[in-house]
Structure formats: structure tokens, C-alpha cells
Tab-separated table of C-alpha atoms in Angstrom:
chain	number	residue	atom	x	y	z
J	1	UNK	CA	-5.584	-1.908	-3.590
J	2	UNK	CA	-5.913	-0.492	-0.126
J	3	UNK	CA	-3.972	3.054	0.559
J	4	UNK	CA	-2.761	3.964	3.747
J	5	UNK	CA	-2.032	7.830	4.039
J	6	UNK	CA	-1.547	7.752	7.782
J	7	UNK	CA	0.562	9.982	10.099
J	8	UNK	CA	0.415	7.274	12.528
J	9	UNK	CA	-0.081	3.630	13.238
J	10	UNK	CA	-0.159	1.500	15.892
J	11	UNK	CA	-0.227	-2.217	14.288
J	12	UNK	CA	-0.911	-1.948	10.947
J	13	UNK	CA	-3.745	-4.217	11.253
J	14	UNK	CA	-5.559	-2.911	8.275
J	15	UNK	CA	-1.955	-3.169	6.222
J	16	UNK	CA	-1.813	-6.700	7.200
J	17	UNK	CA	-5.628	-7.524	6.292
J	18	UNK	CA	-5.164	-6.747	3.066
J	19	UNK	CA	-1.967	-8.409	2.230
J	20	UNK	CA	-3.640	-11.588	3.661
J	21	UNK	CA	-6.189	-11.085	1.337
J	22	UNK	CA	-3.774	-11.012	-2.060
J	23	UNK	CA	-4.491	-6.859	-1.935
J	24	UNK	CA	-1.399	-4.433	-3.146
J	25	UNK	CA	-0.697	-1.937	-0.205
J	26	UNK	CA	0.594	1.610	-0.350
J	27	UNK	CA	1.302	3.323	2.858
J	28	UNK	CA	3.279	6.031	4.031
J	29	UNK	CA	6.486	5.229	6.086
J	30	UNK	CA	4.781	4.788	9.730
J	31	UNK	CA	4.769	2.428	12.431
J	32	UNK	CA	5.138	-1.397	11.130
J	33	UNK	CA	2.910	-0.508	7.647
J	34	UNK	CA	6.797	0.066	5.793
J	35	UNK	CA	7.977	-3.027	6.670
J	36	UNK	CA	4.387	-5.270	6.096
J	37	UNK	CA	4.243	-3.401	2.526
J	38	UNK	CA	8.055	-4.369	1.683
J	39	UNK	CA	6.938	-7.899	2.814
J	40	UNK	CA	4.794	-8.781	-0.036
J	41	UNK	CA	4.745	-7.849	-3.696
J	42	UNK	CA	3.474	-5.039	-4.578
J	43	UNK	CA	3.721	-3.283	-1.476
J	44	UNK	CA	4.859	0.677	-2.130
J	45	UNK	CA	5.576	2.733	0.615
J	46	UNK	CA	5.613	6.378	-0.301
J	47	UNK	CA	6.952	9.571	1.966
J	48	UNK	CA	4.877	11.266	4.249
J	49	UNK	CA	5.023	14.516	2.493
J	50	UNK	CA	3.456	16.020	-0.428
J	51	UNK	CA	0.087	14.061	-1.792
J	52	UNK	CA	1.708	13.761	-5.347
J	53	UNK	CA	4.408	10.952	-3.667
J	54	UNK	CA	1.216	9.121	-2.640
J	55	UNK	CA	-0.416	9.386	-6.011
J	56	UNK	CA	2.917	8.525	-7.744
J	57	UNK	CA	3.123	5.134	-5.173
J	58	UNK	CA	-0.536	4.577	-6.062
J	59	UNK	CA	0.472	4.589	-9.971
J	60	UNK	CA	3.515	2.274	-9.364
J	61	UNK	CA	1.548	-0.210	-7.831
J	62	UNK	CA	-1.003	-0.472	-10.488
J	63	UNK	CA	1.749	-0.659	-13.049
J	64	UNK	CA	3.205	-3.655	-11.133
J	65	UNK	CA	-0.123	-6.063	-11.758
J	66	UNK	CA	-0.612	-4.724	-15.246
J	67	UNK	CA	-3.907	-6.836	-16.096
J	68	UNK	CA	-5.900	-5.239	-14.086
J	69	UNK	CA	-8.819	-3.779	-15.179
J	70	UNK	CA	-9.432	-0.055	-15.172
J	71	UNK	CA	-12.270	-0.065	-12.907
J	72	UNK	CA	-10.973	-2.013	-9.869
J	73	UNK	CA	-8.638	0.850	-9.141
């Protein structure tokens, strides 16, 4: 899983690296990252606001590939 917390971004080139690499993506609403994430399954984009919306995005994308193990998170 790669998290993006950003205020800002350009390209999203980081967003897109991972989703072409099979990785789940959770990023705040910015730049192109929203529409990358809603792209590919599970993508979660989360407000940019309070740090519990990003933990609560975090927790919905682990719950969407539920056989993963505990420690890749």
C-alpha cells in the first residue's frame, strides 16, 4: 500500500508507480492522484482534512484485499 497525504501534486507520478505495480493507493483529493486512485481497485481517496479521514481510507483499503497478511501493512 503506498499513502499519499499530500497538499499538492504535480503528476502523481508516485500514485501511478504504484498502481502499475498491483499496489492499493490512498491519497488525498489533489492534483491527478483522485482520479489515478478511482482508476484502479482499491484506490481510496480520503479528504484533506483531519488525519483520522486518512487513517479511516488507510483501513478501508486493507479491508478491500482481505488476505493480506498483518505485517505487509
Amino acid at each position: 500500500m503506498v499513502v499519499l497525504a499530500s497538499h499538492y501534486e504535480s503528476f502523481g507520478l508516485v500514485g501511478l508507480e504504484a498502481l502499475a505495480c498491483g499496489r492499493s493507493v490512498v491519497s488525498t483529493a489533489v492534483g491527478v492522484l483522485a482520479e489515478l486512485a478511482r482508476m484502479r481497485r482499491p484506490g481510496i481517496i480520503t479528504t484533506d482534512g483531519p488525519p483520522a479521514a486518512l487513517a479511516a481510507g488507510i483501513a478501508a483499503a486493507k479491508d478491500r484485499v482481505p488476505d493480506w497478511p498483518a505485517h505487509t501493512i
